[in-house]
Amino acid sequence: FGLRGILVEEGSLTKRAPSKKEWEDIRYGWEVAQEIGRLDIGQCVVVKNRVVVAVEAVEGTDEAIRRGGALARDGAVVVKRSKPQQDLRFDLPAVGPTTVEAMSSVKASVLALEADRCVLLDREEMLRKAEQAGIAIVGLPRDANR
């Protein structure tokens, strides 16, 4: 698509890596996000202790994070990936500094994104804010749970 450099790459994007417990939530959220995408509901879920506390719908990612984070209190994991049927020529999942600001405001701890299918808007600013807030950001391959 000619988008190299703005797409999420596979691996850790921040100095802090997710803990073992956070990885459990990432893996669980990865499956749930796949299903809500398949049903054309949204692209993002917020998880804490393997419990889904928010599912993105029409309100968008940042509002789902705020809603889920308010329920989780702190340490929530945010997972965002493309819908299985999504036409990436016209509609790419995107995150940016406001996503990290929403996460920071509710003390969410991890943002897991689909590598090569999710855009980082204002990448440097986003990663700087994540580092300041202690938020881990990771890029996962589409088939991460296989």
XYZ file of C-alpha atoms in Angstrom:
146
model
C 0.000 0.000 0.000
C 3.015 2.326 0.118
C 2.494 2.937 3.827
C 5.747 1.545 5.246
C 6.932 3.764 8.075
C 3.479 4.686 9.317
C 2.149 1.165 9.774
C 2.709 -0.639 13.061
C 5.585 -3.083 12.847
C 5.786 -6.394 14.668
C 7.387 -6.324 18.114
C 7.699 -3.874 20.979
C 7.417 -0.201 20.053
C 8.183 1.078 23.562
C 10.876 0.374 26.142
C 8.402 -1.238 28.508
C 7.215 -4.671 27.486
C 3.954 -6.239 28.696
C 4.094 -8.427 31.802
C 3.136 -12.104 31.735
C -0.326 -11.220 33.077
C -0.757 -8.467 30.489
C 0.190 -10.950 27.740
C -2.650 -13.189 28.915
C -5.059 -10.278 28.467
C -3.534 -9.459 25.067
C -4.027 -13.021 23.818
C -7.602 -13.122 25.104
C -8.413 -9.680 23.704
C -6.875 -10.631 20.359
C -9.440 -13.398 19.915
C -12.333 -11.228 21.088
C -11.321 -8.366 18.774
C -11.225 -10.828 15.864
C -14.816 -11.863 16.586
C -16.254 -8.367 17.082
C -14.579 -7.409 13.820
C -16.020 -10.438 12.053
C -19.453 -9.319 13.264
C -18.679 -5.793 11.960
C -19.105 -4.254 15.421
C -15.732 -2.589 15.967
C -11.966 -2.968 16.000
C -11.037 -2.507 19.648
C -11.608 -4.219 22.983
C -10.524 -3.287 26.492
C -9.654 -6.206 28.765
C -8.613 -6.650 32.381
C -7.946 -10.014 34.022
C -9.379 -11.820 30.968
C -12.663 -9.932 31.319
C -13.862 -7.705 28.483
C -14.724 -4.360 30.061
C -15.459 -2.488 26.811
C -16.099 -3.203 23.145
C -15.704 -0.450 20.575
C -18.775 0.366 18.532
C -19.766 3.624 16.839
C -18.242 5.798 19.592
C -14.699 4.990 18.433
C -11.537 3.708 20.043
C -10.754 6.577 22.415
C -14.237 6.590 23.945
C -14.209 2.798 24.315
C -10.888 3.138 26.149
C -12.307 5.773 28.507
C -15.408 3.698 29.189
C -13.484 0.466 29.714
C -10.778 2.136 31.737
C -13.330 3.643 34.104
C -14.600 0.130 34.824
C -11.161 -1.484 35.032
C -9.782 1.309 37.236
C -6.166 0.729 36.183
C -4.023 -1.718 34.276
C -6.430 -2.326 31.388
C -5.132 -3.785 28.130
C -6.358 -2.277 24.862
C -6.345 -4.461 21.737
C -7.023 -3.007 18.283
C -6.959 -4.918 15.015
C -8.566 -4.799 11.593
C -11.801 -6.557 10.831
C -11.258 -9.793 8.878
C -13.306 -8.454 5.954
C -11.916 -4.901 6.070
C -10.834 -3.387 2.762
C -7.536 -1.795 3.742
C -7.392 0.230 0.531
C -10.066 2.527 1.952
C -10.188 2.024 5.711
C -7.162 1.321 7.895
C -7.422 1.074 11.687
C -5.563 4.019 13.215
C -4.268 5.149 16.598
C -2.403 8.264 17.623
C -1.510 10.582 20.484
C -5.157 10.964 21.529
C -5.354 7.179 21.928
C -2.430 7.261 24.355
C -3.941 10.283 26.135
C -7.204 8.372 26.616
C -5.263 5.367 27.936
C -3.187 7.524 30.270
C -6.296 9.241 31.655
C -7.650 5.880 32.867
C -4.260 4.323 33.697
C -4.487 1.645 30.986
C -1.163 -0.157 30.675
C -0.855 -1.824 27.242
C -1.843 -1.118 23.651
C -1.636 -4.180 21.381
C -1.992 -3.468 17.666
C -2.114 -5.507 14.500
C 1.214 -5.213 12.690
C 1.166 -4.091 9.053
C -2.562 -3.289 9.223
C -2.799 -0.414 11.707
C -1.614 3.171 11.174
C 0.288 5.157 13.805
C -0.687 8.817 13.464
C 1.968 11.268 14.697
C 4.156 8.284 15.575
C 6.952 10.113 17.432
C 4.557 12.113 19.606
C 2.447 9.035 20.294
C 5.430 6.933 21.368
C 6.848 9.792 23.476
C 3.535 10.097 25.330
C 3.388 6.322 25.807
C 6.907 6.271 27.282
C 6.021 9.135 29.645
C 2.878 7.318 30.805
C 4.583 3.918 31.148
C 2.318 2.390 28.498
C 3.658 -0.607 26.580
C 2.825 -0.714 22.866
C 3.288 -3.908 20.864
C 2.626 -4.933 17.275
C 1.358 -8.460 16.686
C 1.062 -10.469 13.487
C -2.455 -11.096 12.184
C -2.260 -14.779 13.137
C -0.799 -14.153 16.616
C -3.062 -16.680 18.365
C -2.404 -19.566 15.977
